[in-house]
Amino acid sequence: MNINNIKKQFPIFNNKVHNNDLVYLDSANSSQKPQMVVDRIYDFYTKEFSNVGRSVHYLAVAATNLYENTRTMMQKYINAKDPNEIVFTKGATEAINLVANTFGQKFLNEGDEILLTELEHHSNYVPWHYLRKLKGVKINFAEINNDGEITIESIEKSITPKTKMIAITHLSNVTGAILPIKEITSLAHSKNIPILIDGCQGAPHLKLDMQDIDCDFYAISCHKMYGPTGLGVLYAKKKWLDALPPYQGGGGMIREVKKEGISFGDLPNKYEAGTMATAQVIAFGESIKFLNQIGIENIEKHESELTKYGEEVLRKNNSVKLVGNPKNKGSVLSFTLDGIHAHDIATILDEDGVAIRAGHHCCQILHDKLGLSATARASLGVYNTKDDLDKLNESINKCRKIFDR
Amino acid sequence: MDLKELYQEIILDHGKNPRNLRKTENFNKDAKGHNPLCGDKVHVFLKIDENKNISDISFEGSGCAISMASASIMTDLMKEKKEKEVKELVEDFLQMIKESPEMKTKIISENEKTKLMSLSGVKQYPMRVKCATLAWHTLTSAMNNSQEETNTEKFD
Ligand SMILES: Cc1ncc(COP(=O)(O)O)c(C=O)c1O
């Protein structure tokens, strides 16, 4: 795998930031886009545009086929059983809201409990929080250990006879911990509890097999997978999509509409009300192609080597404290510098063209637990190199120098 | 304007060793401020005497060098000022941070103005302007006896 050739496919790297080469270390927030994805959006709008699933003219039929083709590609990419188990949403956030809302409506009652973890992104907490007021459900949080991991024991300890749903992240966007989701799913199912995985950070980096994991729901954010913004995927087992009520009402999701009543359309239309992010879905097909061309196994290997290298470099740097120390770690390096606030770090690194994220990364519960108000985070993508991590380290040293003057 | 001008000595000095970082005894006005984007937090305490003078001002909180330096310099300047003067100073400072190239007020000395102008470096970093203004908005809330937590997302 030749990273230079891969990097060349990303036009963003032709630009300078403050007169420096861009060192992009914010892929956990959102990844950059390869030329083929950008071109696909342009081509669709210039040559092929039509709305999908409605008209019968030539363009409409072609666009509908392209749109449905991405669904099938995604089904294969994550090895779902049926293409109808792939629902397009506006993002992972909407995917989780869809489940929380419809599952909550139909299956949750006062006193029922939902189990999350302390690692969760606000997107996998706030949608469930609404059910506290609406349904009187209780939310529990499985606790992290000292290394910033969630173990199967921690989940097991937190399950009660009232637990009606488990919703956990695949890979923490702060500590990088990869959760044993297959084992947790099997534990959940042994107690008849459905499980939702927030796969935002898993999907761009790890090989996925829905039938092997056997989870009930898996939420994906396409813009973190080298795809367009405004698009997410909800994988859900067909039995759930059949059993749950529709989420939003509107055109495209109905069968018959009468003044007296309405019947709803079949899957997948039932959950895709209104005009969808058509160009994005079609362009996302190119993201899947891009990932397949490189091979997710190769991406995993490259990123895991880089993560180890980054950890090594930062550990050697005495002023850096890494956040979390999970044994099974994805390509996220969160850190603090003694006496320098994360936002000051990010501003100083930016001057060198080094793009990182600073703040609580939408994980306030975790930061409160760690006693940190903010952390700095460098996160990797397929286009990163060891050189990027060396530049990160140099910039961190510059930060230290400015503050120790 | 470059980074050295933003992180100049006076800001690092106040940022690392903020003045008036404590809680005024027998304060009679206070307000909390929060910058949700950065997680910066300040709590401003005021003691205003019967002649409407600020006899003491202090703050508690945590945040980046810019927000801490801003709160530190602000509290230093506001001591012994009259309520009316405080309002004028806050307005003038916010004007300067947003658009004006200088401060117009005659209440403080040129030397003191230079101190405040050191914060003008954030103009180059739009995401950081809120760090510099948090303490000032919070001071206004405290003066107005506003019970609602100041949230920089509500200001431009
Ligand atoms: C772990 C995690 N969950 C959820 C989200 C939200 O995803 P989206 O931007 O697709 O709504 C993110 C992205 O910020 C994330 O990192």
XYZ file of C-alpha atoms and ligand atoms in Angstrom:
577
model
C 0.000 0.000 0.000
C 1.541 3.277 -1.144
C 0.394 6.136 1.042
C 1.723 8.777 -1.317
C -0.527 7.484 -4.063
C -3.461 7.400 -1.684
C -2.762 10.905 -0.441
C -2.605 12.166 -4.023
C -6.238 11.181 -4.428
C -7.215 13.816 -1.849
C -7.232 17.254 -3.499
C -7.294 19.061 -0.144
C -3.599 18.275 0.321
C -2.732 20.505 -2.643
C -3.603 23.500 -0.501
C -1.418 25.260 2.036
C -2.588 26.241 5.508
C -0.851 29.352 6.856
C 1.818 28.691 4.177
C 2.452 25.175 5.477
C 1.578 21.746 4.162
C -1.623 20.533 5.743
C -1.128 17.944 8.478
C -4.691 16.749 8.888
C -5.182 15.022 12.225
C -8.921 15.505 12.674
C -10.389 12.522 10.840
C -12.358 11.344 13.875
C -14.275 14.580 13.509
C -14.634 14.229 9.744
C -12.429 12.716 7.065
C -11.210 14.421 3.901
C -12.753 13.403 0.558
C -11.024 11.635 -2.329
C -11.323 13.113 -5.830
C -13.620 10.305 -7.005
C -16.231 11.225 -4.387
C -16.012 14.926 -5.222
C -16.260 14.165 -8.956
C -19.255 11.914 -8.457
C -21.237 14.720 -6.857
C -20.288 17.070 -9.704
C -21.107 14.514 -12.397
C -24.431 13.602 -10.878
C -25.560 17.225 -10.757
C -24.183 18.094 -14.210
C -25.249 15.023 -16.183
C -27.610 12.756 -14.303
C -29.663 14.697 -11.823
C -33.188 13.713 -10.974
C -35.122 12.968 -7.825
C -35.379 9.267 -7.047
C -38.254 6.855 -6.548
C -40.997 9.053 -7.941
C -41.076 9.871 -11.656
C -40.840 7.313 -14.445
C -38.739 9.316 -16.911
C -35.287 8.228 -18.005
C -33.290 10.336 -15.545
C -35.487 9.353 -12.611
C -35.077 5.662 -13.302
C -31.310 5.974 -13.710
C -30.947 8.013 -10.505
C -33.118 5.558 -8.586
C -30.920 2.695 -9.729
C -27.756 4.536 -8.696
C -29.256 5.347 -5.321
C -30.323 1.766 -4.710
C -26.945 0.566 -5.931
C -25.228 2.319 -3.016
C -27.615 0.579 -0.648
C -26.544 -2.793 -2.021
C -22.881 -1.803 -1.908
C -23.262 -0.814 1.726
C -25.090 -4.039 2.500
C -22.157 -6.006 1.096
C -19.583 -3.734 2.718
C -20.886 -4.455 6.198
C -22.186 -7.937 5.332
C -25.806 -7.301 6.223
C -28.225 -10.047 5.282
C -30.614 -7.920 3.255
C -30.259 -4.565 1.427
C -33.475 -3.453 3.133
C -31.582 -3.471 6.414
C -29.714 -0.371 5.212
C -31.573 2.875 5.954
C -30.137 6.218 4.826
C -30.334 9.061 7.333
C -28.833 12.522 7.569
C -26.083 11.249 9.842
C -25.326 8.853 12.657
C -27.074 11.305 14.946
C -30.331 10.858 13.053
C -29.818 7.104 12.914
C -29.628 6.931 16.719
C -32.545 9.350 17.119
C -34.572 7.126 14.817
C -34.000 4.088 17.017
C -34.401 5.913 20.339
C -37.616 7.530 19.145
C -39.341 4.544 17.531
C -38.091 1.891 19.950
C -38.915 4.174 22.870
C -42.421 4.836 21.553
C -43.254 1.208 21.088
C -41.331 -0.764 23.667
C -40.343 1.424 26.609
C -42.397 2.146 29.679
C -41.938 3.930 32.964
C -39.150 2.419 35.034
C -37.461 0.688 32.089
C -33.725 1.196 31.858
C -31.320 1.979 29.056
C -27.663 1.117 29.472
C -25.040 3.394 27.937
C -21.356 3.789 28.785
C -19.332 6.710 30.096
C -17.560 6.818 26.732
C -20.631 7.827 24.738
C -20.728 10.750 22.345
C -23.581 13.182 23.053
C -25.241 11.692 19.953
C -25.629 8.416 21.790
C -26.897 9.963 25.015
C -29.107 12.958 24.234
C -31.572 11.001 22.000
C -32.122 8.550 24.883
C -32.347 11.387 27.391
C -35.600 12.559 25.768
C -37.157 9.278 26.863
C -36.554 10.172 30.491
C -39.232 12.884 30.349
C -41.383 11.270 27.685
C -41.529 7.772 29.103
C -39.988 7.961 32.567
C -37.143 5.651 31.651
C -33.900 5.577 33.589
C -30.437 5.803 32.007
C -27.476 3.944 33.461
C -23.831 4.330 32.501
C -21.368 1.445 32.521
C -18.134 2.750 34.046
C -14.738 2.952 32.387
C -11.652 1.442 34.013
C -8.385 3.311 34.661
C -7.221 2.733 31.095
C -10.321 4.378 29.627
C -11.783 1.058 28.463
C -15.190 -0.534 28.820
C -14.868 -4.203 29.678
C -17.498 -6.861 29.329
C -17.511 -7.121 33.147
C -18.401 -3.461 33.440
C -21.372 -4.001 31.118
C -22.435 -7.181 32.888
C -22.376 -5.446 36.264
C -24.605 -2.652 34.980
C -27.330 -4.816 33.451
C -30.436 -5.111 35.627
C -33.708 -6.973 35.100
C -35.132 -3.630 33.899
C -32.513 -3.054 31.164
C -34.455 -2.865 27.903
C -31.783 -1.528 25.553
C -27.994 -1.355 25.476
C -26.458 1.432 23.363
C -22.665 1.609 23.230
C -19.897 2.963 21.082
C -17.752 0.663 18.936
C -14.628 2.794 19.317
C -14.252 5.721 21.693
C -13.630 9.022 19.913
C -11.586 10.165 22.943
C -9.597 7.274 24.431
C -9.615 5.182 21.261
C -10.805 2.117 23.209
C -12.293 -0.552 20.942
C -15.130 -2.291 22.760
C -15.635 -6.068 22.565
C -18.931 -5.524 20.778
C -19.392 -9.090 19.630
C -19.077 -10.422 23.180
C -21.255 -7.636 24.565
C -23.899 -8.372 21.922
C -23.913 -12.014 22.834
C -24.193 -11.121 26.527
C -27.088 -8.745 25.768
C -28.894 -11.352 23.690
C -28.453 -13.977 26.406
C -30.596 -11.637 28.517
C -32.984 -10.811 25.679
C -31.825 -7.222 25.417
C -31.393 -5.569 21.997
C -28.189 -3.664 21.372
C -27.326 -0.572 19.357
C -23.729 0.125 18.397
C -22.642 3.694 17.652
C -20.278 2.744 14.853
C -19.186 6.253 13.846
C -15.575 5.603 14.753
C -15.626 1.898 13.962
C -16.883 1.969 10.383
C -14.078 4.063 8.831
C -11.317 1.980 10.411
C -12.385 -1.580 11.165
C -13.668 -4.519 9.154
C -17.391 -4.861 9.735
C -19.575 -7.939 9.548
C -23.086 -7.352 10.826
C -24.055 -11.032 10.684
C -20.991 -11.976 12.687
C -21.399 -9.218 15.298
C -25.143 -9.938 15.346
C -26.029 -6.533 16.833
C -29.564 -5.230 16.367
C -28.634 -1.710 15.258
C -25.398 -0.147 13.991
C -25.170 3.606 13.303
C -22.713 4.944 10.728
C -21.587 8.426 9.789
C -20.681 8.598 6.067
C -18.717 11.843 6.323
C -16.164 10.088 8.522
C -15.836 7.326 5.892
C -14.381 9.516 3.129
C -17.947 10.299 2.069
C -20.147 13.386 1.816
C -21.680 15.277 4.738
C -25.392 15.123 5.406
C -25.474 11.354 5.201
C -25.532 8.485 7.634
C -26.555 4.868 7.587
C -28.635 2.955 10.062
C -28.145 -0.771 9.870
C -31.023 -2.516 11.614
C -32.109 -6.125 11.614
C -35.143 -6.555 9.421
C -37.256 -7.838 12.296
C -36.815 -4.469 14.014
C -37.525 -2.378 10.934
C -40.708 -4.402 10.469
C -41.718 -4.126 14.110
C -40.934 -0.472 14.791
C -43.223 2.391 13.730
C -42.056 4.891 11.076
C -39.876 7.745 12.353
C -40.821 10.704 10.139
C -43.900 11.028 7.996
C -44.006 12.435 4.498
C -43.740 11.599 0.846
C -42.127 8.407 -0.310
C -42.771 6.411 2.858
C -46.487 5.730 2.423
C -48.552 3.172 0.552
C -51.994 4.746 0.654
C -53.112 8.059 2.044
C -56.792 8.679 2.705
C -58.574 11.276 4.767
C -59.481 8.550 7.226
C -56.127 6.890 7.477
C -52.725 6.069 6.093
C -50.834 2.879 5.387
C -47.088 2.837 5.243
C -44.745 1.713 2.523
C -42.444 -1.289 2.548
C -38.816 -1.287 3.581
C -36.626 0.604 3.053
C -39.041 3.403 2.056
C -40.812 3.249 5.412
C -37.874 5.050 7.062
C -36.873 7.375 4.216
C -39.506 10.103 4.207
C -39.132 13.078 1.901
C -36.454 13.774 -0.680
C -33.280 12.136 0.551
C -29.655 13.258 0.213
C -29.604 11.782 -3.277
C -26.276 13.122 -4.588
C -24.586 12.213 -1.324
C -25.888 8.650 -1.376
C -24.713 8.175 -4.956
C -21.306 9.718 -4.208
C -21.001 7.582 -1.097
C -20.908 4.597 -3.433
C -17.532 5.947 -4.539
C -16.341 6.091 -0.901
C -17.121 2.397 -0.570
C -15.246 1.748 -3.825
C -12.321 3.777 -2.504
C -12.235 1.729 0.711
C -12.543 -1.524 -1.222
C -9.742 -0.590 -3.605
C -7.326 -0.189 -0.694
C -8.862 -2.941 1.390
C -10.067 -2.360 4.935
C -7.536 -4.898 6.262
C -4.722 -2.785 4.797
C -6.232 0.366 6.268
C -6.482 -1.292 9.679
C -2.852 -2.373 9.518
C -1.567 1.012 8.356
C -3.534 2.933 10.975
C -2.627 0.592 13.774
C 1.091 0.918 12.971
C 0.738 4.689 12.857
C -1.151 4.748 16.160
C 1.621 2.749 17.841
C 4.219 5.090 16.369
C 2.261 8.138 17.515
C 1.904 6.719 21.027
C 5.642 6.039 21.138
C 6.581 9.531 19.965
C 4.193 11.228 22.370
C 5.187 9.015 25.316
C 8.811 10.027 24.787
C 7.775 13.661 24.944
C 7.807 14.410 28.652
C 5.335 17.237 28.506
C 2.595 15.099 26.913
C 0.064 13.080 28.904
C -1.973 10.643 26.815
C -5.632 10.241 27.775
C -6.500 6.587 28.302
C -4.356 3.555 27.678
C -6.604 0.925 26.125
C -5.047 -2.377 25.081
C -7.172 -2.519 21.957
C -6.899 0.996 20.586
C -8.127 2.737 17.456
C -6.357 5.608 15.757
C -7.204 8.343 18.246
C -4.526 10.103 20.304
C -6.004 12.406 22.941
C -3.603 14.269 25.169
C -3.031 17.125 27.562
C -0.009 19.331 28.201
C 0.643 20.460 31.759
C -0.401 24.073 32.207
C -1.514 24.614 28.603
C -5.206 24.513 27.783
C -6.245 22.375 24.814
C -7.591 25.369 22.893
C -4.301 27.187 23.185
C -2.567 24.034 21.913
C -4.922 23.798 18.929
C -4.421 27.463 17.990
C -0.624 27.171 18.158
C -0.570 23.892 16.183
C -2.844 25.420 13.567
C -0.211 28.031 12.806
C 2.016 25.148 11.606
C -0.779 23.673 9.471
C -1.394 20.923 12.033
C -5.161 20.463 12.339
C -6.289 18.800 15.571
C -9.412 19.114 17.671
C -9.611 20.596 21.148
C -12.439 20.508 23.645
C -14.602 17.762 25.102
C -15.246 16.182 21.681
C -18.966 15.907 22.507
C -18.102 13.657 25.481
C -18.732 15.774 28.585
C -19.633 12.779 30.744
C -16.242 11.229 30.017
C -14.306 14.459 30.545
C -16.061 15.040 33.880
C -15.134 11.513 34.917
C -11.506 12.089 33.919
C -11.526 15.452 35.715
C -10.470 17.251 32.546
C -12.306 20.262 31.149
C -10.816 19.788 27.693
C -8.320 17.618 25.844
C -6.428 17.930 22.577
C -7.017 15.147 20.068
C -5.060 13.982 17.055
C -6.937 11.374 15.033
C -5.782 9.501 11.963
C -7.053 8.552 8.554
C -5.765 6.474 5.682
C -3.768 9.427 4.271
C -1.652 10.061 7.383
C 2.035 9.214 7.666
C 4.703 8.987 10.358
C 5.899 12.336 9.113
C 2.551 13.852 10.167
C 3.074 12.529 13.697
C 6.625 13.899 13.806
C 5.258 17.280 12.769
C 2.632 17.024 15.501
C 5.373 16.371 18.027
C 7.492 19.288 16.789
C 4.522 21.616 17.026
C 3.797 20.423 20.540
C 7.370 21.302 21.467
C 6.884 24.752 19.971
C 3.786 25.125 22.137
C 5.817 24.273 25.216
C 8.447 26.812 24.195
C 5.916 29.607 23.758
C 4.359 28.905 27.143
C 7.605 28.406 29.044
C 9.064 31.714 27.892
C -0.496 39.889 13.582
C 0.932 36.463 14.245
C 0.919 33.937 16.996
C 3.626 35.686 18.997
C 1.393 38.711 19.239
C -1.541 36.638 20.445
C 0.489 34.732 23.002
C 2.563 37.689 24.108
C 4.159 37.917 27.503
C 1.433 39.860 29.229
C -1.205 37.285 28.235
C 0.936 34.336 29.258
C 1.758 36.075 32.536
C -1.901 36.742 33.393
C -2.975 33.429 31.897
C -0.603 31.380 34.013
C -0.902 33.478 37.189
C -4.320 35.076 37.080
C -4.825 37.989 39.499
C -7.933 38.120 41.670
C -8.550 34.400 41.255
C -10.458 33.964 44.495
C -13.898 34.600 45.928
C -14.705 38.031 47.340
C -15.853 37.813 50.935
C -19.366 39.144 51.433
C -19.848 39.721 47.732
C -23.222 41.220 46.873
C -23.382 40.445 43.168
C -22.173 37.521 41.136
C -22.771 35.652 37.883
C -21.553 32.521 36.168
C -20.422 32.322 32.563
C -19.762 29.358 30.355
C -18.304 28.939 26.907
C -19.765 25.611 25.786
C -17.454 25.277 22.801
C -14.232 25.410 24.810
C -15.481 24.483 28.242
C -14.197 27.774 29.661
C -15.961 28.679 32.904
C -15.891 31.818 35.015
C -17.758 32.951 38.084
C -17.431 36.685 38.742
C -17.944 38.110 42.259
C -18.532 41.783 43.009
C -18.749 43.841 46.135
C -20.441 47.145 45.389
C -20.544 49.705 48.199
C -23.261 52.237 49.028
C -21.683 54.835 46.710
C -21.957 52.374 43.815
C -18.211 51.815 43.754
C -16.738 48.412 43.117
C -14.848 47.868 46.334
C -13.785 44.378 45.294
C -13.996 42.126 42.273
C -12.729 38.592 41.873
C -13.338 35.483 39.855
C -13.127 31.726 39.952
C -12.892 29.484 36.946
C -10.813 27.583 34.501
C -10.086 27.825 30.844
C -7.552 28.656 28.183
C -4.803 31.257 28.561
C -6.849 33.842 26.660
C -9.949 33.532 28.834
C -7.986 33.468 32.091
C -5.804 36.429 31.050
C -8.865 38.383 30.013
C -10.603 37.774 33.356
C -7.417 38.609 35.236
C -6.738 41.898 33.438
C -10.422 42.835 33.602
C -10.732 42.341 37.353
C -7.519 44.319 37.937
C -8.914 47.262 35.981
C -12.401 47.291 37.452
C -11.404 47.723 41.070
C -12.539 51.047 42.551
C -14.466 51.904 39.385
C -17.981 53.276 39.573
C -20.856 51.199 38.266
C -21.322 53.611 35.357
C -17.653 53.426 34.447
C -17.742 49.636 34.450
C -20.516 49.668 31.870
C -18.608 52.092 29.678
C -15.429 50.040 29.915
C -17.162 46.777 29.052
C -18.801 48.339 26.000
C -15.573 49.913 24.836
C -13.644 46.658 25.277
C -16.222 44.592 23.379
C -16.225 47.208 20.604
C -12.455 46.934 20.377
C -12.455 43.127 20.311
C -15.136 43.068 17.633
C -14.183 45.818 15.243
C -12.730 49.035 16.566
C -8.939 49.411 16.134
C -8.578 51.098 19.515
C -10.294 51.912 22.784
C -11.944 55.303 23.082
C -12.651 55.513 26.784
C -10.928 58.165 28.894
C -11.523 56.312 32.154
C -8.316 54.329 32.030
C -4.735 55.316 31.254
C -2.934 54.660 27.968
C -0.873 52.087 29.786
C -3.975 50.217 30.895
C -5.418 50.419 27.393
C -2.262 48.823 26.019
C -2.807 45.922 28.408
C -6.325 45.383 27.118
C -5.233 45.823 23.517
C -2.941 42.824 23.983
C -6.118 40.739 23.776
C -6.974 42.167 20.349
C -4.864 39.390 18.782
C -7.902 37.107 18.956
C -9.446 39.049 16.060
C -7.333 36.835 13.798
C -8.824 33.724 15.389
C -12.611 34.065 15.163
C -13.199 30.870 17.149
C -11.229 32.357 20.040
C -13.023 35.713 20.349
C -15.456 34.168 22.809
C -12.566 33.200 25.067
C -11.599 36.876 25.352
C -15.123 38.163 25.924
C -16.538 35.571 28.348
C -15.477 37.335 31.566
C -16.784 40.670 30.278
C -20.224 39.354 29.377
C -20.335 37.624 32.743
C -19.435 40.850 34.541
C -22.368 42.544 32.792
C -24.694 39.771 33.955
C -23.448 40.180 37.518
C -24.048 43.956 37.406
C -27.538 43.369 36.067
C -28.187 40.753 38.742
C -29.053 38.307 36.008
C -29.685 34.836 37.400
C -29.279 33.136 34.064
C -25.875 31.684 33.299
C -24.055 33.691 30.647
C -23.469 31.550 27.611
C -21.146 32.916 24.947
C -23.044 31.035 22.259
C -25.784 33.615 22.719
C -23.492 36.481 21.763
C -21.846 37.148 18.433
C -18.769 8.443 18.384
C -19.627 9.367 17.588
N -20.963 9.230 17.601
C -21.771 10.043 16.878
C -21.272 11.056 16.090
C -22.207 11.916 15.276
O -22.216 11.543 13.931
P -22.901 12.432 12.780
O -22.002 13.609 12.575
O -22.917 11.559 11.570
O -24.254 12.784 13.204
C -19.891 11.230 16.053
C -19.313 12.308 15.221
O -18.982 13.381 15.691
C -19.050 10.378 16.821
O -17.722 10.542 16.826
